[in-house]
C-alpha cells in the first residue's frame, strides 16, 4: 500500500490545487438553495470526474461510489468513496475550510484514506495498520483534559430526514457544552475535522445520524493516529452504525461516552 498511498495523495493534491485555483475570495452570488446547488455542481462535477479518471487506473478492480451522500456502502469487494469538495458550503463562501477526500474501501471498511485541505496546507494520509500522517509526519491525538478540550461536531446533510437524530443533535450539543469543555465548534468539512482529532488540532468530534461516506476517511486517520473511534455508547463504530459517532483521545473518550449516553 506504500506506493498506492503516495499515488493517491498525488491525485488528491492535483484536484485540490485545481479547485483552489478556481476559488474566489468573495462569497457566491447564489441567493437561493437551487442557485447554490447549481454553483456547487458546476465546480464539483469536473473535479469528481478528474478524481475518477486519475484513481481508476491505480486500482482497476475497484468500483466507484457515485453518490457520497449515500450511507449504504457495499459490504463486498473494493470501492472508491471520494468527495471532491467536502465542505462545499465553505468553498462557495470563499472560506478555506474545505477538503478533497479519497477513501479505498475493502469488504466495507476503509483501508486507505487521504484528506487534503489545500487552502490550509494540510494533507492527512492513513493506511490501515500503518499509522497516520499529516504532511508526511506521523501524528497522535492530544493529551489535554476535558476541561481544556476544543470539541467539534457537524451533522449529516440528510439530518432533517431523521427526526430522532435531529433531536439528538440538540441534546448532545447541550450536554457536551454543559460537561465543561473549553469550546464546541463546527469547522466545516466532517472528514477534515475527524482527521484533526488524530493530529490533536481538535480534541474530539461527535456526530448524530448516518453519515458513513463523510466519516470514513477521517475515522481511519484518527484511529490510526491512536484516537478511539466508537458510537456514543462506546461500541465499535461501523459505516452502518446509527447510534452516533465519536472520535476522541483515550484521555477524554470515556468521559465523553458518559456525557453522550446520558443525553440520549
PDB file of C-alpha atoms in Angstrom:
ATOM      1  CA  UNK A   1       0.000   0.000   0.000  1.00  0.00           C
ATOM      2  CA  UNK A   2       3.013   2.329   0.343  1.00  0.00           C
ATOM      3  CA  UNK A   3       3.171   3.061  -3.369  1.00  0.00           C
ATOM      4  CA  UNK A   4      -0.603   3.333  -3.666  1.00  0.00           C
ATOM      5  CA  UNK A   5      -0.993   5.913  -0.874  1.00  0.00           C
ATOM      6  CA  UNK A   6       1.732   8.024  -2.500  1.00  0.00           C
ATOM      7  CA  UNK A   7      -0.073   7.887  -5.839  1.00  0.00           C
ATOM      8  CA  UNK A   8      -3.479   8.625  -4.320  1.00  0.00           C
ATOM      9  CA  UNK A   9      -2.074  11.596  -2.411  1.00  0.00           C
ATOM     10  CA  UNK A  10      -0.638  12.990  -5.649  1.00  0.00           C
ATOM     11  CA  UNK A  11      -4.033  12.702  -7.353  1.00  0.00           C
ATOM     12  CA  UNK A  12      -5.875  14.339  -4.467  1.00  0.00           C
ATOM     13  CA  UNK A  13      -3.339  17.166  -4.339  1.00  0.00           C
ATOM     14  CA  UNK A  14      -3.745  17.722  -8.082  1.00  0.00           C
ATOM     15  CA  UNK A  15      -7.519  18.028  -7.781  1.00  0.00           C
ATOM     16  CA  UNK A  16      -7.163  20.232  -4.718  1.00  0.00           C
ATOM     17  CA  UNK A  17      -4.781  22.579  -6.491  1.00  0.00           C
ATOM     18  CA  UNK A  18      -7.188  22.938  -9.400  1.00  0.00           C
ATOM     19  CA  UNK A  19     -10.122  23.719  -7.114  1.00  0.00           C
ATOM     20  CA  UNK A  20      -8.075  26.139  -5.018  1.00  0.00           C
ATOM     21  CA  UNK A  21      -7.084  27.984  -8.167  1.00  0.00           C
ATOM     22  CA  UNK A  22     -10.733  28.354  -9.124  1.00  0.00           C
ATOM     23  CA  UNK A  23     -11.941  29.555  -5.718  1.00  0.00           C
ATOM     24  CA  UNK A  24     -12.602  33.235  -5.333  1.00  0.00           C
ATOM     25  CA  UNK A  25     -12.311  35.283  -2.182  1.00  0.00           C
ATOM     26  CA  UNK A  26     -15.859  36.586  -2.367  1.00  0.00           C
ATOM     27  CA  UNK A  27     -18.953  34.554  -1.397  1.00  0.00           C
ATOM     28  CA  UNK A  28     -21.037  33.054  -4.179  1.00  0.00           C
ATOM     29  CA  UNK A  29     -23.759  35.264  -5.603  1.00  0.00           C
ATOM     30  CA  UNK A  30     -26.299  32.423  -5.207  1.00  0.00           C
ATOM     31  CA  UNK A  31     -29.358  33.675  -3.337  1.00  0.00           C
ATOM     32  CA  UNK A  32     -31.487  30.506  -3.258  1.00  0.00           C
ATOM     33  CA  UNK A  33     -30.878  26.871  -2.402  1.00  0.00           C
ATOM     34  CA  UNK A  34     -31.304  25.880  -6.068  1.00  0.00           C
ATOM     35  CA  UNK A  35     -28.784  28.504  -7.167  1.00  0.00           C
ATOM     36  CA  UNK A  36     -26.321  27.301  -4.544  1.00  0.00           C
ATOM     37  CA  UNK A  37     -26.676  23.678  -5.667  1.00  0.00           C
ATOM     38  CA  UNK A  38     -26.173  24.729  -9.293  1.00  0.00           C
ATOM     39  CA  UNK A  39     -22.978  26.569  -8.347  1.00  0.00           C
ATOM     40  CA  UNK A  40     -21.825  23.501  -6.405  1.00  0.00           C
ATOM     41  CA  UNK A  41     -22.416  21.127  -9.331  1.00  0.00           C
ATOM     42  CA  UNK A  42     -20.514  23.421 -11.672  1.00  0.00           C
ATOM     43  CA  UNK A  43     -17.329  23.062  -9.634  1.00  0.00           C
ATOM     44  CA  UNK A  44     -17.822  19.595  -8.157  1.00  0.00           C
ATOM     45  CA  UNK A  45     -18.650  17.555 -11.256  1.00  0.00           C
ATOM     46  CA  UNK A  46     -15.434  18.290 -13.213  1.00  0.00           C
ATOM     47  CA  UNK A  47     -13.348  17.740 -10.079  1.00  0.00           C
ATOM     48  CA  UNK A  48     -15.090  14.430  -9.368  1.00  0.00           C
ATOM     49  CA  UNK A  49     -14.554  13.320 -12.957  1.00  0.00           C
ATOM     50  CA  UNK A  50     -10.846  14.132 -12.655  1.00  0.00           C
ATOM     51  CA  UNK A  51     -10.604  12.108  -9.436  1.00  0.00           C
ATOM     52  CA  UNK A  52     -12.249   9.155 -11.132  1.00  0.00           C
ATOM     53  CA  UNK A  53     -10.053   9.469 -14.217  1.00  0.00           C
ATOM     54  CA  UNK A  54      -6.861   9.524 -12.149  1.00  0.00           C
ATOM     55  CA  UNK A  55      -7.762   6.984  -9.456  1.00  0.00           C
ATOM     56  CA  UNK A  56      -9.363   4.389 -11.720  1.00  0.00           C
ATOM     57  CA  UNK A  57      -6.126   3.057 -13.243  1.00  0.00           C
ATOM     58  CA  UNK A  58      -4.473   2.812  -9.823  1.00  0.00           C
ATOM     59  CA  UNK A  59      -6.934   0.137  -8.724  1.00  0.00           C
ATOM     60  CA  UNK A  60      -8.711  -1.206 -11.844  1.00  0.00           C
ATOM     61  CA  UNK A  61     -10.644  -3.820  -9.858  1.00  0.00           C
ATOM     62  CA  UNK A  62     -12.196  -1.212  -7.538  1.00  0.00           C
ATOM     63  CA  UNK A  63     -15.699   0.117  -8.138  1.00  0.00           C
ATOM     64  CA  UNK A  64     -16.734   3.746  -7.820  1.00  0.00           C
ATOM     65  CA  UNK A  65     -19.408   5.034  -5.463  1.00  0.00           C
ATOM     66  CA  UNK A  66     -21.210   7.783  -7.362  1.00  0.00           C
ATOM     67  CA  UNK A  67     -23.142   9.378  -4.503  1.00  0.00           C
ATOM     68  CA  UNK A  68     -21.079  10.426  -1.486  1.00  0.00           C
ATOM     69  CA  UNK A  69     -24.308  11.251   0.365  1.00  0.00           C
ATOM     70  CA  UNK A  70     -25.413   7.605   0.285  1.00  0.00           C
ATOM     71  CA  UNK A  71     -24.694   5.906   3.623  1.00  0.00           C
ATOM     72  CA  UNK A  72     -25.461   2.412   2.267  1.00  0.00           C
ATOM     73  CA  UNK A  73     -21.963   1.209   1.370  1.00  0.00           C
ATOM     74  CA  UNK A  74     -21.160  -2.114  -0.344  1.00  0.00           C
ATOM     75  CA  UNK A  75     -20.002  -4.848   2.007  1.00  0.00           C
ATOM     76  CA  UNK A  76     -18.042  -6.771  -0.623  1.00  0.00           C
ATOM     77  CA  UNK A  77     -15.112  -6.017  -2.889  1.00  0.00           C
ATOM     78  CA  UNK A  78     -13.083  -2.825  -3.289  1.00  0.00           C
ATOM     79  CA  UNK A  79     -14.639   0.593  -3.850  1.00  0.00           C
ATOM     80  CA  UNK A  80     -13.528   4.187  -4.064  1.00  0.00           C
ATOM     81  CA  UNK A  81     -15.517   6.651  -1.954  1.00  0.00           C
ATOM     82  CA  UNK A  82     -14.434  10.190  -2.824  1.00  0.00           C
ATOM     83  CA  UNK A  83     -15.559  13.747  -2.220  1.00  0.00           C
ATOM     84  CA  UNK A  84     -14.028  16.430  -4.429  1.00  0.00           C
ATOM     85  CA  UNK A  85     -15.338  19.240  -2.249  1.00  0.00           C
ATOM     86  CA  UNK A  86     -16.007  18.124   1.300  1.00  0.00           C
ATOM     87  CA  UNK A  87     -17.116  21.427   2.759  1.00  0.00           C
ATOM     88  CA  UNK A  88     -18.676  22.804  -0.420  1.00  0.00           C
ATOM     89  CA  UNK A  89     -20.604  25.390   1.612  1.00  0.00           C
ATOM     90  CA  UNK A  90     -17.347  26.922   2.841  1.00  0.00           C
ATOM     91  CA  UNK A  91     -15.851  26.728  -0.642  1.00  0.00           C
ATOM     92  CA  UNK A  92     -18.746  28.682  -2.123  1.00  0.00           C
ATOM     93  CA  UNK A  93     -18.421  31.306   0.614  1.00  0.00           C
ATOM     94  CA  UNK A  94     -14.739  31.887  -0.157  1.00  0.00           C
ATOM     95  CA  UNK A  95     -13.613  30.253   3.089  1.00  0.00           C
ATOM     96  CA  UNK A  96     -10.567  27.953   3.374  1.00  0.00           C
ATOM     97  CA  UNK A  97     -12.215  25.139   5.367  1.00  0.00           C
ATOM     98  CA  UNK A  98     -12.857  22.533   2.665  1.00  0.00           C
ATOM     99  CA  UNK A  99     -11.072  19.387   1.568  1.00  0.00           C
ATOM    100  CA  UNK A 100     -10.685  16.773  -1.145  1.00  0.00           C
ATOM    101  CA  UNK A 101     -11.038  13.211   0.141  1.00  0.00           C
ATOM    102  CA  UNK A 102     -10.342   9.773  -1.296  1.00  0.00           C
ATOM    103  CA  UNK A 103     -11.022   6.537   0.566  1.00  0.00           C
ATOM    104  CA  UNK A 104     -10.442   2.984  -0.587  1.00  0.00           C
ATOM    105  CA  UNK A 105     -12.913   0.541   0.921  1.00  0.00           C
ATOM    106  CA  UNK A 106     -12.318  -3.195   1.134  1.00  0.00           C
ATOM    107  CA  UNK A 107     -15.090  -5.504   2.317  1.00  0.00           C
ATOM    108  CA  UNK A 108     -16.987  -2.490   3.655  1.00  0.00           C
ATOM    109  CA  UNK A 109     -14.132  -0.964   5.683  1.00  0.00           C
ATOM    110  CA  UNK A 110     -11.681   1.833   4.911  1.00  0.00           C
ATOM    111  CA  UNK A 111      -8.138   0.599   4.275  1.00  0.00           C
ATOM    112  CA  UNK A 112      -6.629   3.774   2.821  1.00  0.00           C
ATOM    113  CA  UNK A 113      -7.597   7.427   3.141  1.00  0.00           C
ATOM    114  CA  UNK A 114      -6.388  10.861   2.071  1.00  0.00           C
ATOM    115  CA  UNK A 115      -7.934  14.100   3.333  1.00  0.00           C
ATOM    116  CA  UNK A 116      -6.346  17.193   1.777  1.00  0.00           C
ATOM    117  CA  UNK A 117      -7.248  20.789   2.638  1.00  0.00           C
ATOM    118  CA  UNK A 118      -5.334  22.851   0.038  1.00  0.00           C
ATOM    119  CA  UNK A 119      -6.059  26.285   1.477  1.00  0.00           C
ATOM    120  CA  UNK A 120      -4.930  25.128   4.933  1.00  0.00           C
ATOM    121  CA  UNK A 121      -1.820  23.347   3.610  1.00  0.00           C
ATOM    122  CA  UNK A 122      -2.886  20.167   5.397  1.00  0.00           C
ATOM    123  CA  UNK A 123      -2.778  16.712   3.839  1.00  0.00           C
ATOM    124  CA  UNK A 124      -3.704  13.758   6.060  1.00  0.00           C
ATOM    125  CA  UNK A 125      -2.966  10.185   4.971  1.00  0.00           C
ATOM    126  CA  UNK A 126      -3.525   6.782   6.535  1.00  0.00           C
ATOM    127  CA  UNK A 127      -3.249   3.113   5.641  1.00  0.00           C
ATOM    128  CA  UNK A 128      -4.888   0.549   7.903  1.00  0.00           C
ATOM    129  CA  UNK A 129      -2.273  -0.909  10.236  1.00  0.00           C
ATOM    130  CA  UNK A 130       0.424   1.583   9.207  1.00  0.00           C
ATOM    131  CA  UNK A 131      -0.367   4.727  11.201  1.00  0.00           C
ATOM    132  CA  UNK A 132      -1.448   8.191  10.077  1.00  0.00           C
ATOM    133  CA  UNK A 133       0.431  11.254   8.888  1.00  0.00           C
ATOM    134  CA  UNK A 134      -0.030  14.969   8.328  1.00  0.00           C
ATOM    135  CA  UNK A 135       2.130  16.367   5.529  1.00  0.00           C
ATOM    136  CA  UNK A 136       4.329  13.296   5.839  1.00  0.00           C
ATOM    137  CA  UNK A 137       4.856  13.471   9.615  1.00  0.00           C
ATOM    138  CA  UNK A 138       3.381  10.897  11.970  1.00  0.00           C
ATOM    139  CA  UNK A 139       0.580  12.241  14.174  1.00  0.00           C
ATOM    140  CA  UNK A 140      -1.065  11.459  17.500  1.00  0.00           C
ATOM    141  CA  UNK A 141      -4.108  12.805  19.390  1.00  0.00           C
ATOM    142  CA  UNK A 142      -3.963  15.386  22.158  1.00  0.00           C
ATOM    143  CA  UNK A 143      -3.479  14.560  25.834  1.00  0.00           C
ATOM    144  CA  UNK A 144      -5.491  17.512  27.134  1.00  0.00           C
ATOM    145  CA  UNK A 145      -8.029  17.127  29.906  1.00  0.00           C
ATOM    146  CA  UNK A 146     -11.698  17.510  29.047  1.00  0.00           C
ATOM    147  CA  UNK A 147     -11.993  20.964  30.638  1.00  0.00           C
ATOM    148  CA  UNK A 148      -9.274  22.193  28.258  1.00  0.00           C
ATOM    149  CA  UNK A 149     -10.723  20.478  25.189  1.00  0.00           C
ATOM    150  CA  UNK A 150     -11.995  22.001  21.965  1.00  0.00           C
ATOM    151  CA  UNK A 151     -14.623  19.535  20.744  1.00  0.00           C
ATOM    152  CA  UNK A 152     -16.124  19.660  17.256  1.00  0.00           C
ATOM    153  CA  UNK A 153     -19.334  18.413  15.715  1.00  0.00           C
ATOM    154  CA  UNK A 154     -21.314  18.525  12.498  1.00  0.00           C
ATOM    155  CA  UNK A 155     -24.454  16.948  11.105  1.00  0.00           C
ATOM    156  CA  UNK A 156     -25.205  14.795   8.045  1.00  0.00           C
ATOM    157  CA  UNK A 157     -26.661  16.611   5.014  1.00  0.00           C
ATOM    158  CA  UNK A 158     -29.795  14.469   5.359  1.00  0.00           C
ATOM    159  CA  UNK A 159     -30.292  15.059   9.099  1.00  0.00           C
ATOM    160  CA  UNK A 160     -33.729  16.634   8.594  1.00  0.00           C
ATOM    161  CA  UNK A 161     -34.939  13.298   7.235  1.00  0.00           C
ATOM    162  CA  UNK A 162     -34.236  11.633  10.599  1.00  0.00           C
ATOM    163  CA  UNK A 163     -36.264  13.408  13.346  1.00  0.00           C
ATOM    164  CA  UNK A 164     -34.780  11.244  16.108  1.00  0.00           C
ATOM    165  CA  UNK A 165     -31.216  12.060  15.059  1.00  0.00           C
ATOM    166  CA  UNK A 166     -32.138  15.726  14.740  1.00  0.00           C
ATOM    167  CA  UNK A 167     -33.352  15.759  18.341  1.00  0.00           C
ATOM    168  CA  UNK A 168     -30.129  14.074  19.451  1.00  0.00           C
ATOM    169  CA  UNK A 169     -28.105  16.854  17.816  1.00  0.00           C
ATOM    170  CA  UNK A 170     -29.633  19.409  20.180  1.00  0.00           C
ATOM    171  CA  UNK A 171     -29.494  17.174  23.229  1.00  0.00           C
ATOM    172  CA  UNK A 172     -25.884  16.103  22.759  1.00  0.00           C
ATOM    173  CA  UNK A 173     -24.684  19.615  21.954  1.00  0.00           C
ATOM    174  CA  UNK A 174     -26.210  20.940  25.163  1.00  0.00           C
ATOM    175  CA  UNK A 175     -24.738  18.024  27.105  1.00  0.00           C
ATOM    176  CA  UNK A 176     -21.194  18.433  25.758  1.00  0.00           C
ATOM    177  CA  UNK A 177     -21.221  22.184  26.407  1.00  0.00           C
ATOM    178  CA  UNK A 178     -22.587  21.501  29.891  1.00  0.00           C
ATOM    179  CA  UNK A 179     -19.814  18.998  30.572  1.00  0.00           C
ATOM    180  CA  UNK A 180     -17.385  21.891  30.889  1.00  0.00           C
ATOM    181  CA  UNK A 181     -15.318  21.587  27.711  1.00  0.00           C
ATOM    182  CA  UNK A 182     -13.385  24.683  26.709  1.00  0.00           C
ATOM    183  CA  UNK A 183     -15.327  25.137  23.453  1.00  0.00           C
ATOM    184  CA  UNK A 184     -17.597  23.406  20.938  1.00  0.00           C
ATOM    185  CA  UNK A 185     -17.068  24.242  17.276  1.00  0.00           C
ATOM    186  CA  UNK A 186     -18.185  23.225  13.788  1.00  0.00           C
ATOM    187  CA  UNK A 187     -15.282  23.966  11.470  1.00  0.00           C
ATOM    188  CA  UNK A 188     -16.871  22.708   8.263  1.00  0.00           C
ATOM    189  CA  UNK A 189     -15.890  19.504   6.480  1.00  0.00           C
ATOM    190  CA  UNK A 190     -16.629  16.381   8.505  1.00  0.00           C
ATOM    191  CA  UNK A 191     -13.716  14.279   7.252  1.00  0.00           C
ATOM    192  CA  UNK A 192     -11.201  17.029   7.973  1.00  0.00           C
ATOM    193  CA  UNK A 193     -12.492  17.651  11.492  1.00  0.00           C
ATOM    194  CA  UNK A 194     -12.300  13.947  12.368  1.00  0.00           C
ATOM    195  CA  UNK A 195      -8.774  13.774  10.915  1.00  0.00           C
ATOM    196  CA  UNK A 196      -7.824  16.777  13.049  1.00  0.00           C
ATOM    197  CA  UNK A 197      -8.674  14.715  16.136  1.00  0.00           C
ATOM    198  CA  UNK A 198      -5.859  12.405  15.055  1.00  0.00           C
ATOM    199  CA  UNK A 199      -3.348  15.257  14.991  1.00  0.00           C
ATOM    200  CA  UNK A 200      -4.575  16.987  18.149  1.00  0.00           C
ATOM    201  CA  UNK A 201      -5.676  20.136  16.334  1.00  0.00           C
ATOM    202  CA  UNK A 202      -9.113  19.238  17.695  1.00  0.00           C
ATOM    203  CA  UNK A 203      -9.619  17.175  20.824  1.00  0.00           C
ATOM    204  CA  UNK A 204     -12.709  15.209  19.860  1.00  0.00           C
ATOM    205  CA  UNK A 205     -15.520  15.026  17.317  1.00  0.00           C
ATOM    206  CA  UNK A 206     -19.027  13.625  17.625  1.00  0.00           C
ATOM    207  CA  UNK A 207     -21.990  13.380  15.285  1.00  0.00           C
ATOM    208  CA  UNK A 208     -25.546  12.018  15.277  1.00  0.00           C
ATOM    209  CA  UNK A 209     -27.145  10.079  12.431  1.00  0.00           C
ATOM    210  CA  UNK A 210     -25.875   8.083   9.461  1.00  0.00           C
ATOM    211  CA  UNK A 211     -23.012   9.752   7.574  1.00  0.00           C
ATOM    212  CA  UNK A 212     -20.625   6.948   6.629  1.00  0.00           C
ATOM    213  CA  UNK A 213     -19.054   8.377   3.427  1.00  0.00           C
ATOM    214  CA  UNK A 214     -18.142  11.631   5.167  1.00  0.00           C
ATOM    215  CA  UNK A 215     -16.921   9.932   8.352  1.00  0.00           C
ATOM    216  CA  UNK A 216     -14.914   7.040   6.909  1.00  0.00           C
ATOM    217  CA  UNK A 217     -11.726   8.814   5.768  1.00  0.00           C
ATOM    218  CA  UNK A 218     -11.323  10.824   8.956  1.00  0.00           C
ATOM    219  CA  UNK A 219     -12.237   7.817  11.098  1.00  0.00           C
ATOM    220  CA  UNK A 220      -9.410   5.756   9.621  1.00  0.00           C
ATOM    221  CA  UNK A 221      -6.934   8.620  10.067  1.00  0.00           C
ATOM    222  CA  UNK A 222      -7.992   9.299  13.668  1.00  0.00           C
ATOM    223  CA  UNK A 223      -7.932   5.608  14.613  1.00  0.00           C
ATOM    224  CA  UNK A 224      -4.539   5.002  13.007  1.00  0.00           C
ATOM    225  CA  UNK A 225      -3.192   8.024  14.871  1.00  0.00           C
ATOM    226  CA  UNK A 226      -4.290   6.490  18.175  1.00  0.00           C
ATOM    227  CA  UNK A 227      -7.699   8.021  18.860  1.00  0.00           C
ATOM    228  CA  UNK A 228     -10.600   5.807  19.904  1.00  0.00           C
ATOM    229  CA  UNK A 229     -13.439   5.675  17.360  1.00  0.00           C
ATOM    230  CA  UNK A 230     -16.802   4.371  18.608  1.00  0.00           C
ATOM    231  CA  UNK A 231     -20.513   5.065  18.719  1.00  0.00           C
ATOM    232  CA  UNK A 232     -21.992   7.144  21.555  1.00  0.00           C
ATOM    233  CA  UNK A 233     -22.199   4.096  23.803  1.00  0.00           C
ATOM    234  CA  UNK A 234     -18.530   3.258  23.369  1.00  0.00           C
ATOM    235  CA  UNK A 235     -19.109   0.334  20.998  1.00  0.00           C
ATOM    236  CA  UNK A 236     -17.006  -0.013  17.822  1.00  0.00           C
ATOM    237  CA  UNK A 237     -18.217   2.292  15.038  1.00  0.00           C
ATOM    238  CA  UNK A 238     -19.086   0.780  11.656  1.00  0.00           C
ATOM    239  CA  UNK A 239     -20.326   2.502   8.466  1.00  0.00           C
ATOM    240  CA  UNK A 240     -23.833   1.180   9.169  1.00  0.00           C
ATOM    241  CA  UNK A 241     -23.848   2.411  12.789  1.00  0.00           C
ATOM    242  CA  UNK A 242     -26.882   4.580  13.503  1.00  0.00           C
ATOM    243  CA  UNK A 243     -26.129   5.171  17.203  1.00  0.00           C
ATOM    244  CA  UNK A 244     -23.816   8.108  16.642  1.00  0.00           C
ATOM    245  CA  UNK A 245     -20.104   8.642  16.059  1.00  0.00           C
ATOM    246  CA  UNK A 246     -17.341   9.664  18.452  1.00  0.00           C
ATOM    247  CA  UNK A 247     -13.615  10.082  17.883  1.00  0.00           C
ATOM    248  CA  UNK A 248     -11.590  11.126  20.918  1.00  0.00           C
ATOM    249  CA  UNK A 249      -8.214  10.578  22.584  1.00  0.00           C
ATOM    250  CA  UNK A 250      -8.097   7.903  25.256  1.00  0.00           C
ATOM    251  CA  UNK A 251      -7.817  10.588  27.942  1.00  0.00           C
ATOM    252  CA  UNK A 252     -11.246  12.009  27.043  1.00  0.00           C
ATOM    253  CA  UNK A 253     -13.147   9.169  25.421  1.00  0.00           C
ATOM    254  CA  UNK A 254     -14.695   7.545  28.493  1.00  0.00           C
ATOM    255  CA  UNK A 255     -15.937  10.860  29.876  1.00  0.00           C
ATOM    256  CA  UNK A 256     -17.464  11.861  26.527  1.00  0.00           C
ATOM    257  CA  UNK A 257     -19.212   8.487  26.208  1.00  0.00           C
ATOM    258  CA  UNK A 258     -20.836   9.088  29.584  1.00  0.00           C
ATOM    259  CA  UNK A 259     -21.935  12.573  28.514  1.00  0.00           C
ATOM    260  CA  UNK A 260     -23.332  11.467  25.159  1.00  0.00           C
ATOM    261  CA  UNK A 261     -25.016   8.324  26.520  1.00  0.00           C
ATOM    262  CA  UNK A 262     -26.801  10.328  29.232  1.00  0.00           C
ATOM    263  CA  UNK A 263     -28.028  12.846  26.656  1.00  0.00           C
ATOM    264  CA  UNK A 264     -29.787  10.262  24.504  1.00  0.00           C
TER     265      UNK A 264
END
